CSV table of N, CA, C and O in Angstrom, one decimal:
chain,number,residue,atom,x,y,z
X,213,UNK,N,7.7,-24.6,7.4
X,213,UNK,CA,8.2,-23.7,8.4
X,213,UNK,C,8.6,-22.4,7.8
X,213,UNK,O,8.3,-21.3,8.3
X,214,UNK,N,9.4,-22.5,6.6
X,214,UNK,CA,9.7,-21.2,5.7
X,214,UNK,C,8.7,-20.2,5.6
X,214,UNK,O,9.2,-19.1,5.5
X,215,UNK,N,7.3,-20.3,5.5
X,215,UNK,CA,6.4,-19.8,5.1
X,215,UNK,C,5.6,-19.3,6.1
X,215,UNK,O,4.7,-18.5,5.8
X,216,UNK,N,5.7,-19.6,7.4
X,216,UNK,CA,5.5,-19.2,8.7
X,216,UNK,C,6.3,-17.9,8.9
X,216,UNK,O,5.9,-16.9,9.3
X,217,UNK,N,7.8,-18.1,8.4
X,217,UNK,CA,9.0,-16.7,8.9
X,217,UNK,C,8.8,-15.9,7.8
X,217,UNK,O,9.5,-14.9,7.8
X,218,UNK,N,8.1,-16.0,7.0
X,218,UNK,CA,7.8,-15.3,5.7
X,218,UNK,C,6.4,-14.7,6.3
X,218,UNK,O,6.6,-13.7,7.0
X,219,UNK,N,5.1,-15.1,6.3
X,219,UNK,CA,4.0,-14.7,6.8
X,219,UNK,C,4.3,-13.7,8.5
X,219,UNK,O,3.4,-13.0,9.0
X,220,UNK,N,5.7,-14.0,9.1
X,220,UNK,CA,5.7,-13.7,10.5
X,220,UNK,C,6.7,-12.2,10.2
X,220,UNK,O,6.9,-11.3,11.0
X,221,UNK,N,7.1,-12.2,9.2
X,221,UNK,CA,8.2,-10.6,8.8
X,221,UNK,C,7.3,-9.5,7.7
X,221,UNK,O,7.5,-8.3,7.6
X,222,UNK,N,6.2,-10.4,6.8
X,222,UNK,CA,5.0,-9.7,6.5
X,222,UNK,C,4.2,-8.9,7.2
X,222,UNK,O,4.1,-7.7,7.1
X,223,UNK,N,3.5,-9.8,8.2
X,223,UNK,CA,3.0,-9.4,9.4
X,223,UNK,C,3.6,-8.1,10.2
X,223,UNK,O,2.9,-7.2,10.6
X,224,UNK,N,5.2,-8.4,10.5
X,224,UNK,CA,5.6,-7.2,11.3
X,224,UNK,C,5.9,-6.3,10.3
X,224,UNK,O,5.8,-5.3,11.0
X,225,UNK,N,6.1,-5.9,9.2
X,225,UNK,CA,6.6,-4.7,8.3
X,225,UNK,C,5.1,-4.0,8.1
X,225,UNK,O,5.0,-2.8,8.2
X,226,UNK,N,4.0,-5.1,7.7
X,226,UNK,CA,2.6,-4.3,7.8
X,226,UNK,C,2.7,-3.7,9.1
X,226,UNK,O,3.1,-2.5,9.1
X,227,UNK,N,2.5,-4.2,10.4
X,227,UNK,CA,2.5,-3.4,11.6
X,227,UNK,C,3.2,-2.3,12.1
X,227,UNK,O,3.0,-1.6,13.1
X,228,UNK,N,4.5,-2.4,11.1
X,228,UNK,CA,5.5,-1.1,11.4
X,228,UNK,C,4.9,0.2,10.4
X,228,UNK,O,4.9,1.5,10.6
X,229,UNK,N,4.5,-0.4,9.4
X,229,UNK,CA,4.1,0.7,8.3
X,229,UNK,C,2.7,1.3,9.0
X,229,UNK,O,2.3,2.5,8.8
X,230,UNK,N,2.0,0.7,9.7
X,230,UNK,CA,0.8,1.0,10.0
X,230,UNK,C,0.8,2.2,11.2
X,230,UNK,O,0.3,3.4,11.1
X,231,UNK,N,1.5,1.7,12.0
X,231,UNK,CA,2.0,2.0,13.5
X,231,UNK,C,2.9,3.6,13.1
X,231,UNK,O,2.5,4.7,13.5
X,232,UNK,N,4.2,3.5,12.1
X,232,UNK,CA,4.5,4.7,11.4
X,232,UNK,C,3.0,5.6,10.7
X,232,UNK,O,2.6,6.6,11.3
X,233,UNK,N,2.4,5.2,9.8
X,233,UNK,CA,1.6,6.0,9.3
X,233,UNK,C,0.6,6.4,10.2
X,233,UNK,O,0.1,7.5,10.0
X,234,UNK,N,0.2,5.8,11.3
X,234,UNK,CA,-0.6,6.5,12.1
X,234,UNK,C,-0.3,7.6,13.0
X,234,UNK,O,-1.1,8.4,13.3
X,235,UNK,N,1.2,7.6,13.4
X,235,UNK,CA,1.8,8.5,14.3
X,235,UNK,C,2.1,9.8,13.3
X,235,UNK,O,2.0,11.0,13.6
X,236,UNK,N,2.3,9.3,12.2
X,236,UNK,CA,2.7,10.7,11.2
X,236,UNK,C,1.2,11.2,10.4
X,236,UNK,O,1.3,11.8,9.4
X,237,UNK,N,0.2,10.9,10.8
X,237,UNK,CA,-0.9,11.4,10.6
X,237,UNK,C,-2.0,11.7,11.8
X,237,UNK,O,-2.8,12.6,12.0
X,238,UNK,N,-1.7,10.8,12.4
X,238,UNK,CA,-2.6,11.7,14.1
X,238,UNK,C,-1.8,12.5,15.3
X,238,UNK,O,-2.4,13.2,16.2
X,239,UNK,N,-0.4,12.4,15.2
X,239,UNK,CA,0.4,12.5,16.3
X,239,UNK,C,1.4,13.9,15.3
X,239,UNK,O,0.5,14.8,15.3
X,240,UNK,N,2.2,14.3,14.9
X,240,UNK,CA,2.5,15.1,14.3
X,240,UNK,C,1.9,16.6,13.7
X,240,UNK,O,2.5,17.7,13.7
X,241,UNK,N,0.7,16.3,13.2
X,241,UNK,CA,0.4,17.6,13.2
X,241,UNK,C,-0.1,18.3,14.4
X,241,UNK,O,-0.6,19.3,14.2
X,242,UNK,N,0.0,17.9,15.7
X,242,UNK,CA,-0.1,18.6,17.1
X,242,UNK,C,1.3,18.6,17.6
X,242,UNK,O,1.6,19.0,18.7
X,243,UNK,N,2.4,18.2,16.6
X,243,UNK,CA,3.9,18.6,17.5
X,243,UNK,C,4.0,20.0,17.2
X,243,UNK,O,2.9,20.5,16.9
X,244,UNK,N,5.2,20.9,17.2
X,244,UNK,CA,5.4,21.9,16.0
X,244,UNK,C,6.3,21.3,15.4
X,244,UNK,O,6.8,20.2,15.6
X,245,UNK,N,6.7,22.5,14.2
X,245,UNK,CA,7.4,22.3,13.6
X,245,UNK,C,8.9,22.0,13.3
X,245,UNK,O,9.5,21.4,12.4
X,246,UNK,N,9.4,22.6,14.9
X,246,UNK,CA,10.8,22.5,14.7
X,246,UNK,C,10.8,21.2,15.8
X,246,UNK,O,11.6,21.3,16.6
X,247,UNK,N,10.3,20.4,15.9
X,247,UNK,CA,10.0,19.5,17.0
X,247,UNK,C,11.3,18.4,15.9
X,247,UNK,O,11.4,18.3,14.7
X,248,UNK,N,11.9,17.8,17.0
X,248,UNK,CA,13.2,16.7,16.5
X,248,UNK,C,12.2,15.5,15.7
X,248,UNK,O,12.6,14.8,14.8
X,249,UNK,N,11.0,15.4,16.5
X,249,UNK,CA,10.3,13.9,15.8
X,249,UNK,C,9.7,14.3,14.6
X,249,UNK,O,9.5,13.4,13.8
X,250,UNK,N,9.4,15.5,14.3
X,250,UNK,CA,9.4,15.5,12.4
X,250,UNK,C,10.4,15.6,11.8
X,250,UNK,O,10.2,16.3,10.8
X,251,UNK,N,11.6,15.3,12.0
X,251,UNK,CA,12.1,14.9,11.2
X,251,UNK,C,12.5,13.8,10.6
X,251,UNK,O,13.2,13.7,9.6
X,252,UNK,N,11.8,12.7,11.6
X,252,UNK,CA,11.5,11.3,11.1
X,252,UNK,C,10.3,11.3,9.7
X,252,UNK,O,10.3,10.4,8.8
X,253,UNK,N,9.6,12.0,9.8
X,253,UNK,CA,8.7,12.1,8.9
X,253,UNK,C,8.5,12.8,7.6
X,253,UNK,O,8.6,14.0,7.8
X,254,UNK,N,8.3,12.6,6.7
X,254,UNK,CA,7.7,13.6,5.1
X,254,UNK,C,6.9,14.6,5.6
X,254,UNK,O,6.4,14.8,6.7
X,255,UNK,N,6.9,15.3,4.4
X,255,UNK,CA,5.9,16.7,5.2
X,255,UNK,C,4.4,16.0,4.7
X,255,UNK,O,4.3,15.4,3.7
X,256,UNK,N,3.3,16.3,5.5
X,256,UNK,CA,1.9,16.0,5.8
X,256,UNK,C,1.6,15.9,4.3
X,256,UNK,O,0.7,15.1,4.1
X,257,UNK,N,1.9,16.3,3.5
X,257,UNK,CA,1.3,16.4,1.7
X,257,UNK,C,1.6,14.6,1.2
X,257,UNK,O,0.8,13.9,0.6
X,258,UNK,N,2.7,14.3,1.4
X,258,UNK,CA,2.9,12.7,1.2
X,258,UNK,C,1.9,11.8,2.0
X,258,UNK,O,1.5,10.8,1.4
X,259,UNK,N,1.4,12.0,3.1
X,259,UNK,CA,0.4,11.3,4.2
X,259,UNK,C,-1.0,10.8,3.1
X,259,UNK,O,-1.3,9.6,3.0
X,260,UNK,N,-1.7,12.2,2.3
X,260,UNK,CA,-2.6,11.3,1.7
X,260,UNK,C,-2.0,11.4,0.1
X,260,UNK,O,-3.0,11.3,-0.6
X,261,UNK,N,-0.9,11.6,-0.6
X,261,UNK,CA,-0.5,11.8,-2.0
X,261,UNK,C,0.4,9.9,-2.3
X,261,UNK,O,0.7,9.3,-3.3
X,262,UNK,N,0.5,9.6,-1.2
X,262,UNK,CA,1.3,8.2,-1.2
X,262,UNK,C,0.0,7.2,-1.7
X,262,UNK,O,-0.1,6.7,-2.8
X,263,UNK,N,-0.9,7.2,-0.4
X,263,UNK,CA,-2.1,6.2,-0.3
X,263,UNK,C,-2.7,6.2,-1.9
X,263,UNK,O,-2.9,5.3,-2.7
X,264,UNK,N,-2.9,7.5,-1.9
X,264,UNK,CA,-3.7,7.7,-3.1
X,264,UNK,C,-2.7,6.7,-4.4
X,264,UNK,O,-3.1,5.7,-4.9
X,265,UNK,N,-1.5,7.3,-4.7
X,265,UNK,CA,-0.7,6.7,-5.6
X,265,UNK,C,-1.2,5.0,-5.4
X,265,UNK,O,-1.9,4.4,-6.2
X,266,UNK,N,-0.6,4.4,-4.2
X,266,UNK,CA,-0.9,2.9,-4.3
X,266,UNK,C,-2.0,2.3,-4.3
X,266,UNK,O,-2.3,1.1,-4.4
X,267,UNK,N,-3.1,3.6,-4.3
X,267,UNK,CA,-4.8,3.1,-4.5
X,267,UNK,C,-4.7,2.8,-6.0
X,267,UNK,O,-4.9,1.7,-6.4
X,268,UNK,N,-4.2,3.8,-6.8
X,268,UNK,CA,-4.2,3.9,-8.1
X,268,UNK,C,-3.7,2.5,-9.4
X,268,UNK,O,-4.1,2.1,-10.5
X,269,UNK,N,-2.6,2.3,-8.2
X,269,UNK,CA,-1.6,0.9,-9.3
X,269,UNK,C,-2.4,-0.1,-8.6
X,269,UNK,O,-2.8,-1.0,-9.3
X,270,UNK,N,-2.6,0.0,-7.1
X,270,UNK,CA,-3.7,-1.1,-7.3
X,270,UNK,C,-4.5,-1.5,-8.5
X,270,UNK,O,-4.4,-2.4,-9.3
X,271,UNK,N,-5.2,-0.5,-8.2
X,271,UNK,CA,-6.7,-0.7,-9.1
X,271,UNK,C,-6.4,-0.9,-10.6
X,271,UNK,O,-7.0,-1.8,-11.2
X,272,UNK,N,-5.1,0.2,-11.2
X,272,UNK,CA,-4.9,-0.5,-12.2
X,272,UNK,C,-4.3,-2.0,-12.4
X,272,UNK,O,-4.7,-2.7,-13.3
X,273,UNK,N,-3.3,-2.5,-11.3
X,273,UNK,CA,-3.1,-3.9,-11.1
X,273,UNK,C,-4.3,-5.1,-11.4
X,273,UNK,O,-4.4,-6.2,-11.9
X,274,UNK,N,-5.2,-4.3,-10.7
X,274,UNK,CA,-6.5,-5.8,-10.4
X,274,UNK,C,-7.6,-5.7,-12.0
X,274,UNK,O,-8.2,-6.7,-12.5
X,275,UNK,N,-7.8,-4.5,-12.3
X,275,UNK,CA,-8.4,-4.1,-13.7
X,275,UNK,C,-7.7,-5.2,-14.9
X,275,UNK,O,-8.4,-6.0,-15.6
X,276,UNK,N,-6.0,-4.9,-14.9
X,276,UNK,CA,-5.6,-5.2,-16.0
X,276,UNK,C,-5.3,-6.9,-15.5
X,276,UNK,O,-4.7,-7.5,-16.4
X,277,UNK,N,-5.6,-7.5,-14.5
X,277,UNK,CA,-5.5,-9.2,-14.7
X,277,UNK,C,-6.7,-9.5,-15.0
X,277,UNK,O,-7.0,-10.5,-15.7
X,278,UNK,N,-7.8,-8.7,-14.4
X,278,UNK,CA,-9.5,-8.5,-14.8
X,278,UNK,C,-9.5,-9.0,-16.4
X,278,UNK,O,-9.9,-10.1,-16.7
X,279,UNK,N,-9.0,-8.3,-17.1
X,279,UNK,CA,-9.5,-7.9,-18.4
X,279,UNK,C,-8.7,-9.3,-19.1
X,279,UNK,O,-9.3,-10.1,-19.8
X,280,UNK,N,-7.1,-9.3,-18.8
X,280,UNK,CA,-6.3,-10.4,-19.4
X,280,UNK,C,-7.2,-12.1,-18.8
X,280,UNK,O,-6.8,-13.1,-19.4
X,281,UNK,N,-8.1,-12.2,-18.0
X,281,UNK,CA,-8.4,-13.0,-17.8
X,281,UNK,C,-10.1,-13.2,-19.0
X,281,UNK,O,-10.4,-14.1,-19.7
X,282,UNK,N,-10.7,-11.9,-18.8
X,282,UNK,CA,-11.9,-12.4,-19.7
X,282,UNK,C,-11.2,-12.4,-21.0
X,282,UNK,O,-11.9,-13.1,-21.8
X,283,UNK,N,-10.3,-12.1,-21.5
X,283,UNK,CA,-9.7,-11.9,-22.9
X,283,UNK,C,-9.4,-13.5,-23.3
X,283,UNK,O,-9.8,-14.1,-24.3
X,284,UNK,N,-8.4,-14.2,-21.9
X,284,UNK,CA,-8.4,-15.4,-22.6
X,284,UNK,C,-9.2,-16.3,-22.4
X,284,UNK,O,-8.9,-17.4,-22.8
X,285,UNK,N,-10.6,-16.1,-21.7
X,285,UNK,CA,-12.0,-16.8,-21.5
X,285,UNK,C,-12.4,-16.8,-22.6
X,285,UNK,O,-12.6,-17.8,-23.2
X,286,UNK,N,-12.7,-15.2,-23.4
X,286,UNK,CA,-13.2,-15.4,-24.7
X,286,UNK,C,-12.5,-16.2,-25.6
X,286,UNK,O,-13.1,-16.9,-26.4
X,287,UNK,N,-11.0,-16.2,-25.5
X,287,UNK,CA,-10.3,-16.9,-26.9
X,287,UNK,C,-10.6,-18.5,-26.5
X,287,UNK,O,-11.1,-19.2,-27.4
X,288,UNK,N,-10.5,-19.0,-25.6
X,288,UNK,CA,-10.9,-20.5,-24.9
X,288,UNK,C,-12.4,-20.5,-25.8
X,288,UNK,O,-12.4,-21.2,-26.9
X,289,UNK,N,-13.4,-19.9,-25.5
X,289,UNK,CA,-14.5,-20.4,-25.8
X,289,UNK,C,-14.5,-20.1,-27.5
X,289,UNK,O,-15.3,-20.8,-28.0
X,290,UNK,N,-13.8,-19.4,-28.3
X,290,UNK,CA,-13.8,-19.1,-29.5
X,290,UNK,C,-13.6,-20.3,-30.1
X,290,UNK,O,-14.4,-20.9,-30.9
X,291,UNK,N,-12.1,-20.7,-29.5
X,291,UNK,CA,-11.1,-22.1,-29.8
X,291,UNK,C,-12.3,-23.6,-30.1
X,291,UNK,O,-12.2,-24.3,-31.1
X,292,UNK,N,-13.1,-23.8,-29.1
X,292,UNK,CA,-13.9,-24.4,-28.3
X,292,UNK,C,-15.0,-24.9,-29.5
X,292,UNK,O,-15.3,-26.1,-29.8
X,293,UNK,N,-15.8,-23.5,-30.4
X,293,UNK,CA,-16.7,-23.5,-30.8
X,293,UNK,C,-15.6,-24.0,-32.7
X,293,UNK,O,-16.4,-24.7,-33.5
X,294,UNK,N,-14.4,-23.8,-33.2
X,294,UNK,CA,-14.4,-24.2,-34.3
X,294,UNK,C,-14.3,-25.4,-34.4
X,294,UNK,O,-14.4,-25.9,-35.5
């Protein structure tokens, strides 16, 4: 059951982050500026400088278990052959 209220507060925090980032990239740059609802928001330069950053540690994330994984495939098969 734990893992259900875990998967069910995942679920809503993606849909709040999504639901936020859409309103502050389609809905905001047609407010103006002095409008009260940008000030819930970063100025438009964070909109694609964020994505971009978590594209980045992704990719180095999934690269570097990539690599630690063929590293200890090769040492396995090294081990294997003496």
């Amino acid at each position: 059951m734990q893992d259900q209220q875990v998967g069910l507060v995942m679920l809503l925090v993606a849909t709040l982050i999504f639901i936020y980032y859409t309103i502050w990239t389609f809905v905001t740059p047609f407010l103006d500026d002095d409008s009260i609802i940008q000030n819930f928001f970063l100025p438009r330069y964070y909109a694609i400088a964020l994505p971009v950053v978590a594209l980045i540690v992704g990719i180095s994330i999934v690269a570097t278990f990539v690599g630690l994984v063929i590293v200890k495939s090769v040492q396995k098969k090294k081990g294997k052959k003496n």
